[in-house]
N, CA and C of each residue as an Amber inpcrd file, in Angstrom:
protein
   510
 135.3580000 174.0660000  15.6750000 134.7630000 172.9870000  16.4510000
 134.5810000 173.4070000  17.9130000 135.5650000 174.7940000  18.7080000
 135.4500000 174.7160000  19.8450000 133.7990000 175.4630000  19.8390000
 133.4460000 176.3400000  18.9360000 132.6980000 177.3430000  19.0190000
 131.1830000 176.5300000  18.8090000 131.4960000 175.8850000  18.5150000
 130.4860000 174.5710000  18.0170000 129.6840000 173.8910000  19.4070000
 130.8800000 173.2630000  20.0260000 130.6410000 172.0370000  21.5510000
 130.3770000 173.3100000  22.1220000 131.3350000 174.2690000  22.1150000
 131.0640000 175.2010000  23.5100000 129.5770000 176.0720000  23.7250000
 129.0750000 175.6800000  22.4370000 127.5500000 176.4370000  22.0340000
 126.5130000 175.3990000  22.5810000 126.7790000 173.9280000  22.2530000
 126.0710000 173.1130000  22.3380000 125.8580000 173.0120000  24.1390000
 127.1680000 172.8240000  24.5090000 127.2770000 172.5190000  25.9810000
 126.3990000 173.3930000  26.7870000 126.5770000 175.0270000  26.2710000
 126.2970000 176.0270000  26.8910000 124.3380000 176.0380000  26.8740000
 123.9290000 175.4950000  26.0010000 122.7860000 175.5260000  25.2460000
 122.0520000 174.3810000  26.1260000 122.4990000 173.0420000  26.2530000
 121.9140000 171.9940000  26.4800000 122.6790000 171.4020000  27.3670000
 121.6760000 170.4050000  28.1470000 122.3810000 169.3660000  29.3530000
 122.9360000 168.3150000  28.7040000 124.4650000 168.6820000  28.8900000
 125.3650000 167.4510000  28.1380000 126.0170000 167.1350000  28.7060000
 126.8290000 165.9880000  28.7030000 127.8700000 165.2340000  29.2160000
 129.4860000 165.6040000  28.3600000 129.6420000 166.7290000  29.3410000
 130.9950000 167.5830000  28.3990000 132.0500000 166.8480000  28.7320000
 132.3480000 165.6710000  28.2220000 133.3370000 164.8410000  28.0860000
 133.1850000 163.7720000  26.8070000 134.3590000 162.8230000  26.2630000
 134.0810000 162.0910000  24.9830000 133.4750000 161.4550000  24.8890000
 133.5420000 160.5870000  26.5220000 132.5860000 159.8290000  26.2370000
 131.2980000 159.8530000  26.4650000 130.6260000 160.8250000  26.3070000
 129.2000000 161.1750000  26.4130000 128.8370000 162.0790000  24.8230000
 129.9420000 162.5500000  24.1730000 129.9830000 163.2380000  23.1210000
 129.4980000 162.2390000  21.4720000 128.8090000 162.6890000  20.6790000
 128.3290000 161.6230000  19.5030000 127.8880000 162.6640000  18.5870000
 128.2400000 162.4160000  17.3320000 127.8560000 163.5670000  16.2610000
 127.7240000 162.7100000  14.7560000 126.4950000 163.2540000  14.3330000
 126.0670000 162.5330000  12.9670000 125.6100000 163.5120000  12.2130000
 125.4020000 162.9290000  10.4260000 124.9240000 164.4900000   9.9700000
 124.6110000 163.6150000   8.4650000 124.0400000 164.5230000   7.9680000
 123.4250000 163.7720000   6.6140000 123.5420000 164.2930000   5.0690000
 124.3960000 164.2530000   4.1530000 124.6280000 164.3240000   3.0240000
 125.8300000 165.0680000   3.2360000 126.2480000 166.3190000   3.0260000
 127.4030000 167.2440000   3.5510000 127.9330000 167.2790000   4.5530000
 126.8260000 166.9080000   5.5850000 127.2370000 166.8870000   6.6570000
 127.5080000 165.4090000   7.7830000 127.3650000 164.6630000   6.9810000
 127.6820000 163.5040000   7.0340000 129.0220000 163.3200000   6.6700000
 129.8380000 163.9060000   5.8540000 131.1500000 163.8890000   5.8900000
 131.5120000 164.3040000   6.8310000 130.6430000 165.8130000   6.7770000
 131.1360000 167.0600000   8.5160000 131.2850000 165.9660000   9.5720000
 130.1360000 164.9330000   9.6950000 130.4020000 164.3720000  11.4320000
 131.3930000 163.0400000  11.2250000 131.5510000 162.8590000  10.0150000
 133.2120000 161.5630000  10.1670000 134.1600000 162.1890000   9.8600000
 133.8300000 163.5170000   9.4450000 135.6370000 164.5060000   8.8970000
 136.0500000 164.9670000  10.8090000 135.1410000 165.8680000  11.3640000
 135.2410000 166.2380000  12.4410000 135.9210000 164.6470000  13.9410000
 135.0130000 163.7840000  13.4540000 135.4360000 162.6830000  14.8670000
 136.5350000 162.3470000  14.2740000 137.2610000 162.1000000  13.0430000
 138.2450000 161.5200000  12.6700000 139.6450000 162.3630000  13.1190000
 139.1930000 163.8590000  12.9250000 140.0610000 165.2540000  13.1320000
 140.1540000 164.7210000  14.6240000 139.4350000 164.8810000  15.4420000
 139.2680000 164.9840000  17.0040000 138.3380000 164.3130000  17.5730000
 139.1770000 162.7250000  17.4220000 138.7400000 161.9220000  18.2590000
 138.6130000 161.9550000  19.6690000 139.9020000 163.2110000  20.1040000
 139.5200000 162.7380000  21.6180000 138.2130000 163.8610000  22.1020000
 137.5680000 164.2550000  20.9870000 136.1190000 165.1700000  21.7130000
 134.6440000 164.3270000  21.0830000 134.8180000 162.9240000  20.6860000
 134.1060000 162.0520000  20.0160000 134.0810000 160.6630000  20.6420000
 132.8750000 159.9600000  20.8560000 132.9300000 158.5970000  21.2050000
 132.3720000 157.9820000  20.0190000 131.3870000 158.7410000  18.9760000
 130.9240000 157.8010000  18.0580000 130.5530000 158.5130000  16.8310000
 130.6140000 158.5340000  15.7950000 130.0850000 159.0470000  14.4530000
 128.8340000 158.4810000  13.8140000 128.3930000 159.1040000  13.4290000
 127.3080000 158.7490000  12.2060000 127.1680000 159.3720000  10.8650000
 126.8140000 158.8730000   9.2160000 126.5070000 159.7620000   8.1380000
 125.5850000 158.9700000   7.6040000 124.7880000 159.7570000   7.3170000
 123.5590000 159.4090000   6.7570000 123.8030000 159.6360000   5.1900000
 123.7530000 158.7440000   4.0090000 124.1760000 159.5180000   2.8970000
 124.8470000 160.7300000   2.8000000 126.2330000 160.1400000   3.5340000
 127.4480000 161.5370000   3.7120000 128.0510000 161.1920000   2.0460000
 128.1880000 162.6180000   1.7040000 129.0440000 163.0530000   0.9580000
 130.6460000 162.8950000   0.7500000 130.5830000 161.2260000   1.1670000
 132.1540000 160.8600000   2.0570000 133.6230000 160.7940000   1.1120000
 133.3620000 161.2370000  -0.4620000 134.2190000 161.5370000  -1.1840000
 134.0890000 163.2410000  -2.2830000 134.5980000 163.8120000  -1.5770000
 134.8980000 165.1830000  -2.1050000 134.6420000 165.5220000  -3.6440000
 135.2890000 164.5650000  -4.0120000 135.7460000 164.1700000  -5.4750000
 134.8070000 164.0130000  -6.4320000 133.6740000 165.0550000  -6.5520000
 132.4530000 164.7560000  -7.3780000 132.5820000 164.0390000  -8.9600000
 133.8580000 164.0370000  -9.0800000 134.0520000 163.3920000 -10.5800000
 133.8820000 162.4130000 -10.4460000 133.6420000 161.5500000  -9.4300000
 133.2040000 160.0090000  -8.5330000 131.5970000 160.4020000  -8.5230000
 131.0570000 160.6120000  -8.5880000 129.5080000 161.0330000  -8.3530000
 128.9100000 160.8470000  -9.5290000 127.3700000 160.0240000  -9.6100000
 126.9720000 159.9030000 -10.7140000 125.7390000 160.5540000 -10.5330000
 125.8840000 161.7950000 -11.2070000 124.8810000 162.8090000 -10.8170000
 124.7520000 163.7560000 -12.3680000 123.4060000 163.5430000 -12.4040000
 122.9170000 164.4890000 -13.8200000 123.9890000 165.9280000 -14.0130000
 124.0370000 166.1860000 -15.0550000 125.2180000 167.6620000 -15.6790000
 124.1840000 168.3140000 -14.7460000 122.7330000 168.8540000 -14.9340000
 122.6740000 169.9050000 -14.2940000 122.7930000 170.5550000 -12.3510000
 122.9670000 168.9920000 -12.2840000 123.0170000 168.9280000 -10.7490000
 124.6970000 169.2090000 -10.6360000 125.3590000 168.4030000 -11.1550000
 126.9440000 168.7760000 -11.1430000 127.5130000 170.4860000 -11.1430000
 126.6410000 171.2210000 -12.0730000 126.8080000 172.4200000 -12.2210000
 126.7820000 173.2120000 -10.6120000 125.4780000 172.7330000 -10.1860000
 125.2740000 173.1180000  -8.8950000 126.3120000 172.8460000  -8.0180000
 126.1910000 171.9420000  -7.6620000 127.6280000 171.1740000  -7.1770000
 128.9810000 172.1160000  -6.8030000 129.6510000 172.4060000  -8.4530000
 130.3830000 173.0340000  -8.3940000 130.4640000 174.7610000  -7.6930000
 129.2640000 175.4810000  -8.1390000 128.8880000 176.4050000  -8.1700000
 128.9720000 176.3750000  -6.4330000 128.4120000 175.8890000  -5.4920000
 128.4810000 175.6730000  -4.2540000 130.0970000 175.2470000  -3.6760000
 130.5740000 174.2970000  -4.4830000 132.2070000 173.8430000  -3.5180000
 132.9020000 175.5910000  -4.2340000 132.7960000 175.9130000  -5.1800000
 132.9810000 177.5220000  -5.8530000 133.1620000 178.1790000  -4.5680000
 131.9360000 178.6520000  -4.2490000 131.7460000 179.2990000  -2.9110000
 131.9780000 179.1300000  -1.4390000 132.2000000 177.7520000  -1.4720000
 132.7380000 177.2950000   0.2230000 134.4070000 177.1100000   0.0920000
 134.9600000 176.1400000  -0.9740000 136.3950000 176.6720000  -0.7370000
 137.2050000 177.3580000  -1.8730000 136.6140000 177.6210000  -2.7620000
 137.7050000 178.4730000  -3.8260000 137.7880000 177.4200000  -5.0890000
 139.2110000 177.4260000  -5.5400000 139.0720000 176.5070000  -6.8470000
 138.8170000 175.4090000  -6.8650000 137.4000000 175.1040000  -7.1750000
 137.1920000 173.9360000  -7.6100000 137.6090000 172.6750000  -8.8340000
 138.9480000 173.3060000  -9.7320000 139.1380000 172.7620000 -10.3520000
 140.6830000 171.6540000  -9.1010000 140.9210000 172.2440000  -7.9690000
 142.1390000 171.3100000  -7.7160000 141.5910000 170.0440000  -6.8780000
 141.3320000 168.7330000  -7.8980000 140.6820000 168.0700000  -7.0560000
 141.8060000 167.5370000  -5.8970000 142.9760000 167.1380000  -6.2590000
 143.9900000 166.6250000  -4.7920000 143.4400000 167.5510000  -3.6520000
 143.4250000 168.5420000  -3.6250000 142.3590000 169.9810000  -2.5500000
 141.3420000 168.6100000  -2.0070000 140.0750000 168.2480000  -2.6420000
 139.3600000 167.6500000  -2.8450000 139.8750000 165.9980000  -1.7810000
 140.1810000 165.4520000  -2.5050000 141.0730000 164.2350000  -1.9460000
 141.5700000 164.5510000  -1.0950000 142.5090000 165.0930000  -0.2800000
 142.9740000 165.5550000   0.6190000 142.0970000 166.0600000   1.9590000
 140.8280000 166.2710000   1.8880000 139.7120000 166.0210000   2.8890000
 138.5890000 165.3210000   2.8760000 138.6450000 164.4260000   1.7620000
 137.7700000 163.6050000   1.6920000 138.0540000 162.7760000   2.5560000
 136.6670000 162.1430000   3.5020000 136.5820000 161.2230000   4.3070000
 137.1890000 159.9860000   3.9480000 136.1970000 159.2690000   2.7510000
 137.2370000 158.2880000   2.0150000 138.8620000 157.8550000   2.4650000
 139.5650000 159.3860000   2.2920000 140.6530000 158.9560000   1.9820000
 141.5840000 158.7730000   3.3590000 140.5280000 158.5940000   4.8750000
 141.1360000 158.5680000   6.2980000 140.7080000 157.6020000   6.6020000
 140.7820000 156.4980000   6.4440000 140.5810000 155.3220000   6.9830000
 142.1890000 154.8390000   8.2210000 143.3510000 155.0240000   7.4360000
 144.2260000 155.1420000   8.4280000 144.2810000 156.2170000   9.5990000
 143.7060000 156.9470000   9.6330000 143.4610000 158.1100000  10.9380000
 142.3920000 157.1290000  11.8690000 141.2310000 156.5500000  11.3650000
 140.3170000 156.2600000  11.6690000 140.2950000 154.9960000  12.0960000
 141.4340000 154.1560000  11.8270000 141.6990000 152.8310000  12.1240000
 142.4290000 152.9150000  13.8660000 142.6460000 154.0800000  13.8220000
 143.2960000 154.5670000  15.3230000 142.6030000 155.0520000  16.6330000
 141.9960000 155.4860000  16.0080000 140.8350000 156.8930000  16.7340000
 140.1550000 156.1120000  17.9930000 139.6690000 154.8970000  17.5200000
 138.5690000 154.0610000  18.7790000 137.2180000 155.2070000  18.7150000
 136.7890000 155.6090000  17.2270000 135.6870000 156.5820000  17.7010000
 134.7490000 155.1150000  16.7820000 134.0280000 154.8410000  17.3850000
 132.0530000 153.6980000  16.7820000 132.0910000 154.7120000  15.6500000
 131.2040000 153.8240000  14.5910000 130.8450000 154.4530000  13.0300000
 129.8160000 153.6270000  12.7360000 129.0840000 154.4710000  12.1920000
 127.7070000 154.5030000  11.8600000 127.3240000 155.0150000  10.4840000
 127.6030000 154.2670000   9.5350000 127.0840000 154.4320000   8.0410000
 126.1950000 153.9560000   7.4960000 124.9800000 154.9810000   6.8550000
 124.4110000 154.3970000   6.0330000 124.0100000 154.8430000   4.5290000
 123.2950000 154.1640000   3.7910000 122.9580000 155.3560000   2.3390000
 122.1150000 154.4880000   1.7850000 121.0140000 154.9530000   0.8710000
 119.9290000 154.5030000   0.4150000 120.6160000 153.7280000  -1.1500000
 119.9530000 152.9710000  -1.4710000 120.6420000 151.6990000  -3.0970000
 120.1690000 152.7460000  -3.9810000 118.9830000 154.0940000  -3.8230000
 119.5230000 155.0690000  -5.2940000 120.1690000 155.9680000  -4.9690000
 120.8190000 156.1390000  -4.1670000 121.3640000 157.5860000  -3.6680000
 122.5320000 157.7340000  -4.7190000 122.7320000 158.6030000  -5.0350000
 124.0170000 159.4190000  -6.1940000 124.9890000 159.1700000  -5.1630000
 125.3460000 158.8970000  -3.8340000 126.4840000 158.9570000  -3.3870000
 126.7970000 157.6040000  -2.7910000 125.7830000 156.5570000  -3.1280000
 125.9140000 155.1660000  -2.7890000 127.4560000 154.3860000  -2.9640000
 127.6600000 154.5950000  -4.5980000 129.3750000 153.7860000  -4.5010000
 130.4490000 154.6160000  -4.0830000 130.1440000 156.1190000  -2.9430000
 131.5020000 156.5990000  -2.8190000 131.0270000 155.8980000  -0.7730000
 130.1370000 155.6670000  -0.5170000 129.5530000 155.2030000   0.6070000
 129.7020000 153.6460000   0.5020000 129.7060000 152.5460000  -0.6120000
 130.1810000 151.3540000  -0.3230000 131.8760000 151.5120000  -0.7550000
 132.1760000 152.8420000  -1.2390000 133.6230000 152.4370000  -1.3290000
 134.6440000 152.5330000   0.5080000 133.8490000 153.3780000   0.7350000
 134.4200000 153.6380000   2.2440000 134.1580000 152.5440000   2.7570000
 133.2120000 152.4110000   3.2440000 132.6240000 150.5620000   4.0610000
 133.9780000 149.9100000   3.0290000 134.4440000 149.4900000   2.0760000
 135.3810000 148.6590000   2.0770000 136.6370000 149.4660000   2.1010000
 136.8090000 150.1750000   2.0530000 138.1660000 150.8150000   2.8240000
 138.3560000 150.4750000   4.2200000 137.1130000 150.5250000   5.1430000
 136.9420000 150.5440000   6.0550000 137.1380000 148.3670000   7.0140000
 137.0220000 147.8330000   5.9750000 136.4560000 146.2510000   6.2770000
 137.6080000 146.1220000   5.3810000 138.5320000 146.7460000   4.5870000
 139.9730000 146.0780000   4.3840000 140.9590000 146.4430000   5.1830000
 140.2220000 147.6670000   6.6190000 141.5650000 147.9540000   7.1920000
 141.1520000 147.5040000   8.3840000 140.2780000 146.5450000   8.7500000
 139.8050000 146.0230000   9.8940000 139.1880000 146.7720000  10.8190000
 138.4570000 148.0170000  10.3820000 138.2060000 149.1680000  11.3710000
 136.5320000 149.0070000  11.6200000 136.2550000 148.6860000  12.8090000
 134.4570000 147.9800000  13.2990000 133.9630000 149.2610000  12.8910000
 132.7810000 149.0190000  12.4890000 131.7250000 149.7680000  12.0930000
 130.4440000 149.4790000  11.7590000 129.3800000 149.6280000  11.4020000
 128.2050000 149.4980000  11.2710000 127.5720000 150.7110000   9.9310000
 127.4790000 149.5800000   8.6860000 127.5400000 150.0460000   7.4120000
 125.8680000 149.5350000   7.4810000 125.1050000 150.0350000   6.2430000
 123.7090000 149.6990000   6.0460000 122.9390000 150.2860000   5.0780000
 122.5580000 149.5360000   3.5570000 121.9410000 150.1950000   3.0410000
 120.6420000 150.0250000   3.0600000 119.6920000 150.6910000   2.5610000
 118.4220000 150.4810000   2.5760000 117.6300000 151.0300000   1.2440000
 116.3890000 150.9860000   1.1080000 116.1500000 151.2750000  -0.0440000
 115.6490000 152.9850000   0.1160000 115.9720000 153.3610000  -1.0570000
 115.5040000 154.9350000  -0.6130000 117.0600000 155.7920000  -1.3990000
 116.5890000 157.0950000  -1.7530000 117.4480000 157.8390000  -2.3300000
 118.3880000 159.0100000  -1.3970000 118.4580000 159.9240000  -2.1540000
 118.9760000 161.4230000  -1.1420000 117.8520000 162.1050000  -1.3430000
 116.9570000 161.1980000   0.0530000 115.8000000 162.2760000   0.5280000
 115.4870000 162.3730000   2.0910000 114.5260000 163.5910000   2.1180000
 114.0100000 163.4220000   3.2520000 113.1510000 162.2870000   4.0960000
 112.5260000 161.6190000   3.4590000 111.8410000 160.5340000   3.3430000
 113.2080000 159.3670000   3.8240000 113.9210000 159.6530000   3.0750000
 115.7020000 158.1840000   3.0910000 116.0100000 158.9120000   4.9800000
 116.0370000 159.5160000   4.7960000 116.5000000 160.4570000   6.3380000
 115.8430000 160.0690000   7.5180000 114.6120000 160.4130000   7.4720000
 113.5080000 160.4100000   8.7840000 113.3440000 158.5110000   8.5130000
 114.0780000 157.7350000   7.9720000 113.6880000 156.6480000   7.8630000
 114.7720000 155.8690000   8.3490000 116.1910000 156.6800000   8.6300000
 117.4650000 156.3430000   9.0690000 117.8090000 156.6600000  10.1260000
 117.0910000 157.8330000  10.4590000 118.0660000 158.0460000  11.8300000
 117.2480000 157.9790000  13.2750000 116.0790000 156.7670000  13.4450000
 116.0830000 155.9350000  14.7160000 116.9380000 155.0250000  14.5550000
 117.8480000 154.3120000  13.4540000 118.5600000 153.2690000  13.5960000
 120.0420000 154.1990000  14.2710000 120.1120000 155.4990000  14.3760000
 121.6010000 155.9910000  14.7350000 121.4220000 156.4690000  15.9070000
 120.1080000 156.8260000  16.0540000 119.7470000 156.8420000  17.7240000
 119.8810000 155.9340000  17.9610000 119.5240000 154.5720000  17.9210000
 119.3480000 153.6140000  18.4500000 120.6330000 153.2170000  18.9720000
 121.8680000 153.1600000  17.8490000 123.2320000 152.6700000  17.5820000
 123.9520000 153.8920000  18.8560000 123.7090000 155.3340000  18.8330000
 124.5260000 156.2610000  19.5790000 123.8680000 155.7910000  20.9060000
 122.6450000 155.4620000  21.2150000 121.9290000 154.8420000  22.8130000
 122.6670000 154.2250000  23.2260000 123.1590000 152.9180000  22.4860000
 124.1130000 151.8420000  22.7020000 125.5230000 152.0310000  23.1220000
 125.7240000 153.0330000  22.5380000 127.5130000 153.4520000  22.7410000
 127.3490000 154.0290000  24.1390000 126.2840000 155.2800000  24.1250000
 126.4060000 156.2570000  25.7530000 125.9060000 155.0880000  26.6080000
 124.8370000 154.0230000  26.4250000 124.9750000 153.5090000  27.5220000
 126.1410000 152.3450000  28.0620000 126.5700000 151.9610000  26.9530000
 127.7270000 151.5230000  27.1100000 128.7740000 151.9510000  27.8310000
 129.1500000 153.7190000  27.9220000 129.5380000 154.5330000  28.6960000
 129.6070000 154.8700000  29.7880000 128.2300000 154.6420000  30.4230000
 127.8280000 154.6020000  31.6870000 126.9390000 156.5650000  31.6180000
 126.7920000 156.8140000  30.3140000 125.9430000 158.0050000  30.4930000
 124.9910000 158.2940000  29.7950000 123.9910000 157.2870000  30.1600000
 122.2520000 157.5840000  29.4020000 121.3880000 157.9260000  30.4040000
């Protein structure tokens, strides 16, 4: 993560402090930007996932065999055995709602009504609204596409505008 901000900072005119800091990301990486603000809240003022991948646990995923294959074949290659799902659980977003009930980092969820990762995305929103933790959940119509994407994220600009100017840095 340092190699990350310190690239970004170095790269672009930013406000290298939290509260000017905001990170969102979409399917994989939509876990990446609520796994990361949840890890290190104090380098985060607000999150966003766009049809994040917010439970590890693809045996929760209702996704065709041949896509699953893929699936695996990929978590294969990024962390090793894919058969230990607790591995799995154990960084799934999902399963930090108590980290996240602490943090004071804004959240910004959304996912399309066909998306394959829709009930691990309304299961969080109620993890999230049984542990009293504010956020801003939203589905819309649309799948895991590009099309679901470029159709979501002026609403997280819009939502991260709100937070930095809230901040006092827009």
């Amino acid at each position: 993560i340092e190699d990350v901000i310190g690239k970004v900072d170095k790269t672009y005119r930013t406000v290298k402090d939290r509260k000017g800091r905001v990170i969102t990301g979409l399917s994989m990486g939509g876990h990446g930007s609520l796994y990361l603000s949840t890890r290190h809240s104090d380098l985060f003022c607000a999150a966003g996932s766009m049809s994040g991948a917010v439970d590890l646990n693809w045996t929760n995923w209702k996704i065709p065999a041949d896509f699953l294959t893929r699936v695996k074949q990929g978590f294969q290659t990024l962390i090793g055995d894919t058969t230990n799902m607790a591995l799995n659980d154990a960084y799934s977003v999902v399963n930090m709602t108590d980290k996240m009930k602490t943090n004071n980092v804004k959240l910004i969820i959304d996912c399309g009504v066909d998306d394959f990762l829709i009930e691990s995305n309304r299961e969080l929103h109620h993890r999230l609204v049984y542990n009293h933790i504010p956020h801003d959940y939203t589905e819309h119509p649309g799948a895991h596409t590009w099309d679901y994407w470029q159709n979501s994220l002026p609403y997280q600009v819009l939502f991260f505008y709100n937070i930095l100017k809230g901040n006092g840095v827009t």
